[in-house]
CSV table of C-alpha atoms in Angstrom, one decimal:
chain,number,residue,atom,x,y,z
A,213,UNK,CA,-16.1,-23.6,1.3
A,214,UNK,CA,-12.9,-25.7,1.3
A,215,UNK,CA,-12.6,-29.2,2.4
A,216,UNK,CA,-12.9,-29.8,6.2
A,217,UNK,CA,-9.7,-29.6,8.3
A,218,UNK,CA,-8.8,-31.6,11.3
A,219,UNK,CA,-7.9,-28.5,13.3
A,220,UNK,CA,-10.6,-27.2,15.6
A,221,UNK,CA,-11.1,-23.7,17.0
A,222,UNK,CA,-13.1,-22.5,20.0
A,223,UNK,CA,-14.0,-18.8,19.8
A,224,UNK,CA,-15.1,-16.9,22.9
A,225,UNK,CA,-17.7,-14.2,22.0
A,226,UNK,CA,-19.9,-13.4,19.1
A,227,UNK,CA,-18.6,-9.8,18.8
A,228,UNK,CA,-17.7,-8.5,15.4
A,229,UNK,CA,-14.1,-9.6,16.0
A,230,UNK,CA,-15.2,-13.1,17.0
A,231,UNK,CA,-17.8,-13.5,14.3
A,232,UNK,CA,-15.3,-12.3,11.6
A,233,UNK,CA,-12.6,-14.7,12.7
A,234,UNK,CA,-15.1,-17.6,12.8
A,235,UNK,CA,-16.5,-16.7,9.4
A,236,UNK,CA,-13.1,-16.6,7.7
A,237,UNK,CA,-12.1,-19.9,9.4
A,238,UNK,CA,-15.4,-21.5,8.4
A,239,UNK,CA,-14.7,-20.6,4.8
A,240,UNK,CA,-11.4,-22.5,5.1
A,241,UNK,CA,-13.0,-25.6,6.5
A,242,UNK,CA,-12.1,-25.4,10.2
A,243,UNK,CA,-14.3,-27.1,12.8
A,244,UNK,CA,-15.7,-24.3,15.0
A,245,UNK,CA,-17.4,-23.8,18.3
A,246,UNK,CA,-18.5,-20.4,19.4
A,247,UNK,CA,-19.2,-19.7,23.1
A,248,UNK,CA,-21.5,-16.8,23.8
A,249,UNK,CA,-22.7,-15.0,27.0
A,250,UNK,CA,-25.1,-12.0,27.3
A,251,UNK,CA,-22.4,-10.0,29.0
A,252,UNK,CA,-20.0,-10.3,26.1
A,253,UNK,CA,-21.3,-7.5,23.8
A,254,UNK,CA,-19.4,-5.2,21.5
A,255,UNK,CA,-18.1,-2.0,23.1
A,256,UNK,CA,-18.5,0.4,20.2
A,257,UNK,CA,-21.8,2.1,19.4
A,258,UNK,CA,-24.1,0.5,16.9
A,259,UNK,CA,-23.9,3.5,14.4
A,260,UNK,CA,-20.6,4.2,12.9
A,261,UNK,CA,-19.2,6.2,10.0
A,262,UNK,CA,-16.5,4.3,7.9
A,263,UNK,CA,-14.0,5.7,5.6
A,264,UNK,CA,-12.6,4.5,2.3
A,265,UNK,CA,-9.3,3.6,4.0
A,266,UNK,CA,-11.2,1.1,6.1
A,267,UNK,CA,-10.5,-1.6,3.6
A,268,UNK,CA,-11.0,-4.6,5.8
A,269,UNK,CA,-14.5,-3.5,6.7
A,270,UNK,CA,-15.4,-2.9,3.0
A,271,UNK,CA,-13.9,-6.3,2.1
A,272,UNK,CA,-16.0,-8.1,4.8
A,273,UNK,CA,-19.2,-6.4,3.6
A,274,UNK,CA,-18.4,-7.3,0.0
A,275,UNK,CA,-17.9,-11.0,0.9
A,276,UNK,CA,-21.5,-11.2,2.2
A,277,UNK,CA,-24.0,-11.4,-0.7
A,278,UNK,CA,-26.1,-8.3,-1.1
A,279,UNK,CA,-24.9,-6.6,2.0
A,280,UNK,CA,-22.2,-4.1,0.7
A,281,UNK,CA,-24.3,-2.2,-1.8
A,282,UNK,CA,-27.3,-2.1,0.6
A,283,UNK,CA,-25.2,-1.1,3.6
A,284,UNK,CA,-23.5,2.0,2.3
A,285,UNK,CA,-25.2,5.3,1.8
A,286,UNK,CA,-23.7,7.8,-0.7
A,287,UNK,CA,-20.5,9.4,0.4
A,288,UNK,CA,-20.9,12.2,3.0
A,289,UNK,CA,-18.6,15.2,3.1
A,290,UNK,CA,-17.0,16.1,6.4
A,291,UNK,CA,-18.5,19.4,7.5
A,292,UNK,CA,-17.2,21.6,10.3
A,293,UNK,CA,-19.3,24.1,12.3
A,294,UNK,CA,-16.9,26.9,13.1
A,295,UNK,CA,-17.1,29.3,16.0
A,296,UNK,CA,-18.1,32.2,13.7
A,297,UNK,CA,-21.2,30.3,12.6
A,298,UNK,CA,-20.0,29.1,9.2
A,299,UNK,CA,-20.3,25.5,8.1
A,300,UNK,CA,-17.3,24.4,5.8
A,301,UNK,CA,-16.8,21.1,4.0
A,302,UNK,CA,-13.7,19.1,3.4
A,303,UNK,CA,-14.2,17.3,0.1
A,304,UNK,CA,-11.6,14.9,-1.3
A,305,UNK,CA,-10.5,15.6,-4.8
A,306,UNK,CA,-10.0,13.0,-7.6
A,307,UNK,CA,-6.5,14.0,-8.4
A,308,UNK,CA,-3.8,11.2,-8.5
A,309,UNK,CA,-1.3,10.5,-5.7
A,310,UNK,CA,-0.3,13.2,-3.3
A,311,UNK,CA,-1.9,15.9,-5.5
A,312,UNK,CA,-5.3,15.0,-4.1
A,313,UNK,CA,-4.6,15.8,-0.5
A,314,UNK,CA,-2.5,18.9,-1.4
A,315,UNK,CA,-5.4,20.3,-3.5
A,316,UNK,CA,-7.9,19.3,-0.9
A,317,UNK,CA,-5.9,21.1,1.8
A,318,UNK,CA,-5.4,24.2,-0.3
A,319,UNK,CA,-9.1,24.4,-1.0
A,320,UNK,CA,-10.3,23.7,2.5
A,321,UNK,CA,-11.6,27.0,4.0
A,322,UNK,CA,-11.9,25.7,7.6
A,323,UNK,CA,-8.2,26.5,8.1
A,324,UNK,CA,-6.7,29.9,7.7
A,325,UNK,CA,-4.2,30.5,4.9
A,326,UNK,CA,-1.4,30.5,7.5
A,327,UNK,CA,-2.5,27.2,9.0
A,328,UNK,CA,-2.7,25.6,5.6
A,329,UNK,CA,0.7,27.0,4.6
A,330,UNK,CA,2.3,25.8,7.9
A,331,UNK,CA,0.8,22.3,7.5
A,332,UNK,CA,1.8,22.0,3.8
A,333,UNK,CA,5.3,23.2,4.6
A,334,UNK,CA,5.7,20.6,7.4
A,335,UNK,CA,4.4,17.8,5.2
A,336,UNK,CA,6.7,18.8,2.4
A,337,UNK,CA,9.7,18.8,4.8
A,338,UNK,CA,8.7,15.3,5.9
A,339,UNK,CA,8.2,14.2,2.3
A,340,UNK,CA,11.6,15.6,1.3
A,341,UNK,CA,13.2,14.1,4.4
A,342,UNK,CA,14.4,17.5,5.6
A,343,UNK,CA,12.9,16.7,9.0
A,344,UNK,CA,11.8,13.4,10.5
A,345,UNK,CA,8.8,12.6,12.6
A,346,UNK,CA,9.9,12.8,16.2
A,347,UNK,CA,10.3,9.5,18.0
A,348,UNK,CA,8.8,10.9,21.2
A,349,UNK,CA,5.3,11.4,19.8
A,350,UNK,CA,3.8,8.8,22.0
A,351,UNK,CA,4.8,10.8,25.1
A,352,UNK,CA,3.3,14.1,23.8
A,353,UNK,CA,-0.3,15.1,23.3
A,354,UNK,CA,-1.7,15.7,19.9
A,355,UNK,CA,-2.5,19.3,20.9
A,356,UNK,CA,1.1,20.1,21.8
A,357,UNK,CA,2.4,18.4,18.6
A,358,UNK,CA,0.0,20.3,16.3
A,359,UNK,CA,0.9,23.6,18.0
A,360,UNK,CA,4.6,22.8,17.4
A,361,UNK,CA,4.1,22.4,13.7
A,362,UNK,CA,2.4,25.8,13.4
A,363,UNK,CA,-1.3,25.0,13.9
A,364,UNK,CA,-3.0,28.0,15.6
A,365,UNK,CA,-5.4,27.7,18.6
A,366,UNK,CA,-8.5,28.4,16.4
A,367,UNK,CA,-7.4,25.7,14.0
A,368,UNK,CA,-7.0,23.2,16.8
A,369,UNK,CA,-10.3,24.2,18.4
A,370,UNK,CA,-12.4,24.3,15.3
A,371,UNK,CA,-10.9,21.7,13.0
A,372,UNK,CA,-8.4,19.3,14.6
A,373,UNK,CA,-10.2,18.8,17.9
A,374,UNK,CA,-13.6,17.8,16.4
A,375,UNK,CA,-11.8,15.8,13.7
A,376,UNK,CA,-9.8,13.6,16.1
A,377,UNK,CA,-12.9,13.2,18.4
A,378,UNK,CA,-14.8,12.0,15.4
A,379,UNK,CA,-12.1,9.5,14.4
A,380,UNK,CA,-11.1,8.3,17.9
A,381,UNK,CA,-13.5,9.6,20.6
A,382,UNK,CA,-10.4,11.2,22.3
A,383,UNK,CA,-9.9,14.8,23.1
A,384,UNK,CA,-7.0,16.6,21.4
A,385,UNK,CA,-5.4,17.3,24.8
A,386,UNK,CA,-5.6,13.7,25.9
A,387,UNK,CA,-4.8,11.9,22.6
A,388,UNK,CA,-1.2,10.9,22.1
A,389,UNK,CA,0.6,12.7,19.2
A,390,UNK,CA,1.7,9.3,17.9
A,391,UNK,CA,-1.9,8.1,17.7
A,392,UNK,CA,-3.0,11.3,16.1
A,393,UNK,CA,-0.4,11.1,13.3
A,394,UNK,CA,-1.1,7.4,12.8
A,395,UNK,CA,-4.9,7.9,12.5
A,396,UNK,CA,-4.8,11.0,10.2
A,397,UNK,CA,-2.4,9.6,7.7
A,398,UNK,CA,-4.6,6.8,6.1
A,399,UNK,CA,-7.6,8.9,5.2
A,400,UNK,CA,-5.9,12.2,4.3
A,401,UNK,CA,-2.4,11.3,3.0
A,402,UNK,CA,-3.1,8.3,0.8
A,403,UNK,CA,-5.3,7.9,-2.3
A,404,UNK,CA,-8.2,10.0,-3.2
A,405,UNK,CA,-10.8,7.4,-2.1
A,406,UNK,CA,-9.5,7.0,1.4
A,407,UNK,CA,-11.3,10.0,3.0
A,408,UNK,CA,-14.7,9.1,1.4
A,409,UNK,CA,-17.1,8.8,4.4
A,410,UNK,CA,-20.2,6.6,4.5
A,411,UNK,CA,-22.5,5.7,7.3
A,412,UNK,CA,-23.3,2.2,8.7
A,413,UNK,CA,-26.6,2.5,10.6
A,414,UNK,CA,-27.9,0.2,13.4
A,415,UNK,CA,-29.8,-1.9,10.9
A,416,UNK,CA,-26.6,-2.5,8.9
A,417,UNK,CA,-24.8,-3.8,12.0
A,418,UNK,CA,-27.7,-6.0,12.8
A,419,UNK,CA,-27.8,-7.4,9.3
A,420,UNK,CA,-24.0,-7.9,9.4
A,421,UNK,CA,-24.2,-9.9,12.6
A,422,UNK,CA,-27.1,-11.9,11.2
A,423,UNK,CA,-25.4,-12.6,7.9
A,424,UNK,CA,-22.2,-13.8,9.7
A,425,UNK,CA,-24.2,-16.0,12.1
A,426,UNK,CA,-26.2,-17.5,9.2
A,427,UNK,CA,-23.1,-18.3,7.2
A,428,UNK,CA,-21.6,-20.0,10.3
A,429,UNK,CA,-24.6,-22.1,11.0
A,430,UNK,CA,-24.7,-23.1,7.3
A,431,UNK,CA,-21.1,-24.2,7.6
A,432,UNK,CA,-21.9,-26.5,10.6
A,433,UNK,CA,-20.4,-24.3,13.3
A,434,UNK,CA,-21.8,-24.6,16.8
A,435,UNK,CA,-22.9,-21.5,18.7
A,436,UNK,CA,-23.4,-22.3,22.5
A,437,UNK,CA,-25.0,-19.6,24.6
A,438,UNK,CA,-24.0,-19.8,28.3
A,439,UNK,CA,-25.8,-18.5,31.4
A,440,UNK,CA,-22.6,-18.7,33.5
A,441,UNK,CA,-19.0,-17.8,32.4
A,442,UNK,CA,-17.0,-20.8,31.2
A,443,UNK,CA,-13.8,-21.9,33.0
A,444,UNK,CA,-10.6,-22.0,31.0
A,445,UNK,CA,-8.2,-24.8,32.2
A,446,UNK,CA,-4.6,-23.6,31.7
A,447,UNK,CA,-1.5,-25.7,31.8
A,448,UNK,CA,2.0,-24.2,32.0
A,449,UNK,CA,2.0,-22.9,28.4
A,450,UNK,CA,-1.3,-24.0,26.8
A,451,UNK,CA,-5.0,-24.1,27.3
A,452,UNK,CA,-6.0,-27.7,28.0
A,453,UNK,CA,-9.7,-27.4,27.6
A,454,UNK,CA,-12.8,-25.2,28.3
A,455,UNK,CA,-15.3,-26.3,30.8
A,456,UNK,CA,-18.9,-25.1,30.3
A,457,UNK,CA,-21.5,-24.3,33.0
A,458,UNK,CA,-23.2,-27.7,32.5
A,459,UNK,CA,-19.9,-29.5,33.3
A,460,UNK,CA,-19.1,-30.4,29.7
A,461,UNK,CA,-15.5,-29.8,28.5
A,462,UNK,CA,-14.4,-28.7,25.0
A,463,UNK,CA,-11.0,-29.4,23.6
A,464,UNK,CA,-9.5,-27.6,20.5
A,465,UNK,CA,-6.4,-26.9,18.6
A,466,UNK,CA,-6.8,-23.2,19.0
A,467,UNK,CA,-8.7,-20.9,21.4
A,468,UNK,CA,-9.5,-17.4,20.2
A,469,UNK,CA,-10.9,-14.7,22.4
A,470,UNK,CA,-13.1,-12.1,20.7
A,471,UNK,CA,-14.1,-10.5,24.0
A,472,UNK,CA,-13.8,-7.0,25.2
A,473,UNK,CA,-10.6,-6.5,27.3
A,474,UNK,CA,-12.5,-6.2,30.6
A,475,UNK,CA,-14.4,-9.5,29.9
A,476,UNK,CA,-11.3,-11.4,29.0
A,477,UNK,CA,-9.5,-10.2,32.1
A,478,UNK,CA,-12.2,-12.0,34.2
A,479,UNK,CA,-11.3,-15.3,32.7
A,480,UNK,CA,-7.6,-15.2,33.3
A,481,UNK,CA,-6.3,-16.8,36.5
A,482,UNK,CA,-4.2,-14.7,39.0
A,483,UNK,CA,-1.1,-16.7,38.3
A,484,UNK,CA,-1.1,-15.7,34.7
A,485,UNK,CA,-1.8,-12.1,35.6
A,486,UNK,CA,1.2,-11.9,37.8
A,487,UNK,CA,3.4,-13.9,35.4
A,488,UNK,CA,2.7,-12.1,32.2
A,489,UNK,CA,2.5,-8.3,31.7
A,490,UNK,CA,0.6,-9.1,28.5
A,491,UNK,CA,-2.5,-10.0,30.7
A,492,UNK,CA,-1.9,-7.7,33.6
A,493,UNK,CA,-1.8,-4.7,31.3
A,494,UNK,CA,-5.4,-5.4,30.2
A,495,UNK,CA,-6.5,-3.8,33.4
A,496,UNK,CA,-4.7,-0.6,32.5
A,497,UNK,CA,-6.6,0.0,29.3
A,498,UNK,CA,-9.3,2.6,29.7
A,499,UNK,CA,-12.6,3.0,27.9
A,500,UNK,CA,-14.4,6.3,27.2
A,501,UNK,CA,-18.2,6.6,27.7
A,502,UNK,CA,-20.5,8.0,25.0
A,503,UNK,CA,-24.0,9.2,24.6
A,504,UNK,CA,-26.2,10.0,21.6
A,505,UNK,CA,-29.5,11.8,21.3
A,506,UNK,CA,-31.7,11.1,18.3
A,507,UNK,CA,-34.2,13.7,17.2
A,508,UNK,CA,-36.8,13.0,14.5
A,509,UNK,CA,-38.6,15.5,12.2
A,510,UNK,CA,-40.9,15.3,9.2
A,511,UNK,CA,-38.9,15.6,6.0
A,512,UNK,CA,-38.6,14.1,2.5
A,513,UNK,CA,-35.7,13.3,0.3
A,514,UNK,CA,-33.2,14.1,3.1
A,515,UNK,CA,-29.5,14.0,2.0
A,516,UNK,CA,-27.2,12.5,4.6
A,517,UNK,CA,-24.9,14.9,6.3
A,518,UNK,CA,-22.2,14.8,9.0
A,519,UNK,CA,-21.3,18.0,10.9
A,520,UNK,CA,-18.5,18.0,13.3
A,521,UNK,CA,-18.8,20.4,16.3
A,522,UNK,CA,-16.3,22.2,18.5
A,523,UNK,CA,-16.7,22.8,22.2
A,524,UNK,CA,-17.3,20.6,25.2
A,525,UNK,CA,-20.9,19.4,24.5
A,526,UNK,CA,-21.9,17.3,21.5
A,527,UNK,CA,-19.1,16.6,19.0
A,528,UNK,CA,-21.1,15.7,15.9
A,529,UNK,CA,-24.5,15.7,14.4
A,530,UNK,CA,-25.4,13.1,11.7
A,531,UNK,CA,-28.4,13.6,9.5
A,532,UNK,CA,-30.0,10.6,7.7
A,533,UNK,CA,-33.4,9.4,6.5
A,534,UNK,CA,-35.2,7.2,9.1
A,535,UNK,CA,-37.9,6.5,6.5
A,536,UNK,CA,-39.1,8.2,3.3
A,537,UNK,CA,-41.0,10.9,5.3
A,538,UNK,CA,-38.8,11.2,8.4
A,539,UNK,CA,-35.4,12.7,9.0
A,540,UNK,CA,-33.2,11.5,11.8
A,541,UNK,CA,-30.7,13.8,13.6
A,542,UNK,CA,-28.2,12.0,15.8
A,543,UNK,CA,-26.1,14.1,18.1
A,544,UNK,CA,-23.2,12.3,19.7
A,545,UNK,CA,-20.6,12.9,22.4
A,546,UNK,CA,-17.8,10.6,23.5
A,547,UNK,CA,-15.2,10.9,26.3
A,548,UNK,CA,-16.6,13.9,28.2
A,549,UNK,CA,-17.6,12.1,31.4
A,550,UNK,CA,-19.4,15.1,33.1
A,551,UNK,CA,-21.4,15.8,30.0
A,552,UNK,CA,-22.3,12.1,29.3
A,553,UNK,CA,-23.5,11.7,32.9
A,554,UNK,CA,-26.1,14.5,32.6
A,555,UNK,CA,-29.7,13.4,33.0
A,556,UNK,CA,-31.7,12.3,30.0
A,557,UNK,CA,-33.8,15.5,30.3
A,558,UNK,CA,-30.7,17.7,30.3
A,559,UNK,CA,-29.1,15.9,27.3
A,560,UNK,CA,-32.3,16.1,25.3
A,561,UNK,CA,-32.7,19.8,26.1
A,562,UNK,CA,-29.0,20.4,25.0
A,563,UNK,CA,-29.5,18.4,21.8
A,564,UNK,CA,-32.6,20.5,20.9
A,565,UNK,CA,-30.7,23.7,21.6
A,566,UNK,CA,-27.7,22.5,19.4
A,567,UNK,CA,-30.1,21.5,16.6
A,568,UNK,CA,-31.7,24.9,16.7
A,569,UNK,CA,-28.3,26.6,16.6
A,570,UNK,CA,-27.2,24.6,13.6
A,571,UNK,CA,-30.5,24.5,11.7
A,572,UNK,CA,-32.4,27.7,12.7
A,573,UNK,CA,-34.6,27.5,9.6
A,574,UNK,CA,-36.0,24.0,10.3
A,575,UNK,CA,-38.6,25.0,12.9
A,576,UNK,CA,-39.1,24.6,16.6
A,577,UNK,CA,-36.7,22.0,17.9
A,578,UNK,CA,-38.6,21.8,21.2
A,579,UNK,CA,-41.3,19.8,19.4
A,580,UNK,CA,-39.0,17.2,18.0
A,581,UNK,CA,-39.4,13.7,19.5
A,582,UNK,CA,-36.2,12.5,21.1
A,583,UNK,CA,-34.6,9.2,22.3
A,584,UNK,CA,-31.3,8.7,24.1
A,585,UNK,CA,-28.7,6.0,24.0
A,586,UNK,CA,-25.8,5.6,26.4
A,587,UNK,CA,-22.7,3.7,25.6
A,588,UNK,CA,-20.5,2.9,28.7
A,589,UNK,CA,-17.6,1.9,26.5
A,590,UNK,CA,-17.9,3.9,23.3
A,591,UNK,CA,-14.2,4.3,22.5
A,592,UNK,CA,-10.8,3.2,23.7
A,593,UNK,CA,-8.7,5.9,25.4
A,594,UNK,CA,-5.5,6.6,23.3
A,595,UNK,CA,-3.7,8.8,25.8
A,596,UNK,CA,0.1,8.8,25.9
A,597,UNK,CA,1.5,5.4,26.9
A,598,UNK,CA,-1.6,3.4,25.7
A,599,UNK,CA,0.1,2.1,22.6
A,600,UNK,CA,2.4,-0.2,24.5
A,601,UNK,CA,-0.6,-1.6,26.5
A,602,UNK,CA,-2.5,-2.8,23.5
A,603,UNK,CA,-1.7,-6.5,23.1
A,604,UNK,CA,-0.7,-8.3,19.9
A,605,UNK,CA,-3.0,-11.1,18.8
A,606,UNK,CA,-0.6,-13.9,19.8
A,607,UNK,CA,-0.7,-14.3,23.6
A,608,UNK,CA,2.0,-15.8,25.8
A,609,UNK,CA,-0.2,-18.9,26.0
A,610,UNK,CA,0.7,-20.9,22.9
A,611,UNK,CA,-2.8,-21.8,21.6
A,612,UNK,CA,-4.6,-18.6,22.8
A,613,UNK,CA,-5.2,-15.8,20.4
A,614,UNK,CA,-6.8,-12.4,21.1
A,615,UNK,CA,-9.0,-10.4,18.7
A,616,UNK,CA,-10.8,-7.2,19.4
A,617,UNK,CA,-10.9,-3.5,18.4
A,618,UNK,CA,-8.7,-2.7,21.5
A,619,UNK,CA,-5.8,-4.9,20.4
A,620,UNK,CA,-2.7,-3.7,18.7
A,621,UNK,CA,-3.9,-3.0,15.1
A,622,UNK,CA,-2.8,0.6,14.4
A,623,UNK,CA,-6.4,1.7,14.4
A,624,UNK,CA,-8.6,3.3,17.1
A,625,UNK,CA,-11.1,1.1,18.8
A,626,UNK,CA,-13.6,0.9,15.8
A,627,UNK,CA,-15.0,-1.7,13.5
A,628,UNK,CA,-12.0,-1.6,11.2
A,629,UNK,CA,-9.7,-2.4,14.2
A,630,UNK,CA,-11.9,-5.4,15.2
A,631,UNK,CA,-11.9,-6.9,11.7
A,632,UNK,CA,-8.1,-6.3,11.3
A,633,UNK,CA,-7.4,-8.1,14.5
A,634,UNK,CA,-9.6,-11.0,13.4
A,635,UNK,CA,-7.7,-11.3,10.2
A,636,UNK,CA,-4.3,-11.2,12.0
A,637,UNK,CA,-5.5,-14.2,14.1
A,638,UNK,CA,-6.5,-15.9,10.9
A,639,UNK,CA,-3.0,-15.6,9.6
A,640,UNK,CA,-1.6,-17.1,12.7
A,641,UNK,CA,-3.9,-20.1,12.7
A,642,UNK,CA,-3.6,-20.8,9.0
A,643,UNK,CA,0.1,-20.0,8.8
A,644,UNK,CA,-0.4,-18.0,5.7
A,645,UNK,CA,-0.8,-14.3,4.6
A,646,UNK,CA,-4.5,-14.9,3.7
């Protein structure tokens, strides 16, 4: 820890964004008060796969003693279940520079030779600056853009659709082309480690939150849990103070919101909503629901797998070891409202059918115990026009900063986005590039 500073910061919410910002500020000696409420929970599901390009997530895990090595399972290849029944893998190569993704694409049998050639030709023309990326991508869908660069319908159905749903939770026909290009570039068009996929399970997220809280308490930060929402007293351009449910007020140099966008919106007075598009646009952001069904089966020495699925039902199935003698199969779906609103019995039945289709040699799926988890806000919609709605971290109120996976970070609404937004707030408060 560094020497204590005179500046104080109030942080709303103990979400991943709020805790990360608090942790980094505490390491720099800031006086911190965190305000929590049971309704201010993280939007994204508790289980998440992270990629090598998620550098801020890896950096945060490494900064917490013993957590990074224990958190990450061995790398998992991305597998695709094709309509003809084949399962094909995309495995990053270890070649330097652009050679790794060129070789990886050439070897990938999930795309036809024509689709691979069309994609390589397009990327080469971009690389050689013979063509430029269209400036209208945010007004087009990812599906239309991929078709325009020569990707066939089978390629879009079997590879691109499940891939972007895994990365963003959005369908190919809803996702903006700009978001699609922005999201695909870091893992597949950068260095060889960027596409390495590992899994963070629910216990890892629990340990991460516990480790951050423990570090904050050790630093002297206060964490105040409220039964009612606090009231923010705004002046013309600043926050004057925060009034708690017991009547006490808290003053600070900075106020930082780590809340989901719908929770922050409830704390903003009408006069600021009408005055600033920054705040009024929060109501235009849309979340996508998700559901996961977990099946357990006896097994030993189970290797982790991730299979991406095409179609309108479940979009992926993740295999991991629940314990040394039990395998866990988690089938997930995001964004398909009619499907996610099915009854628990229907979803479990569909999950067992899908399991049997993918793994016909593993026995009777009807006998597998099942649990179901619903996530009302599993992902942020990234349809055309959403990019301009995502706010930057500095709000129009001089001493109010906003952090969260839904803010303008260049990432979809995942853990990496939450941590990136927290670090952007850190730069503003400290006035540095730390």
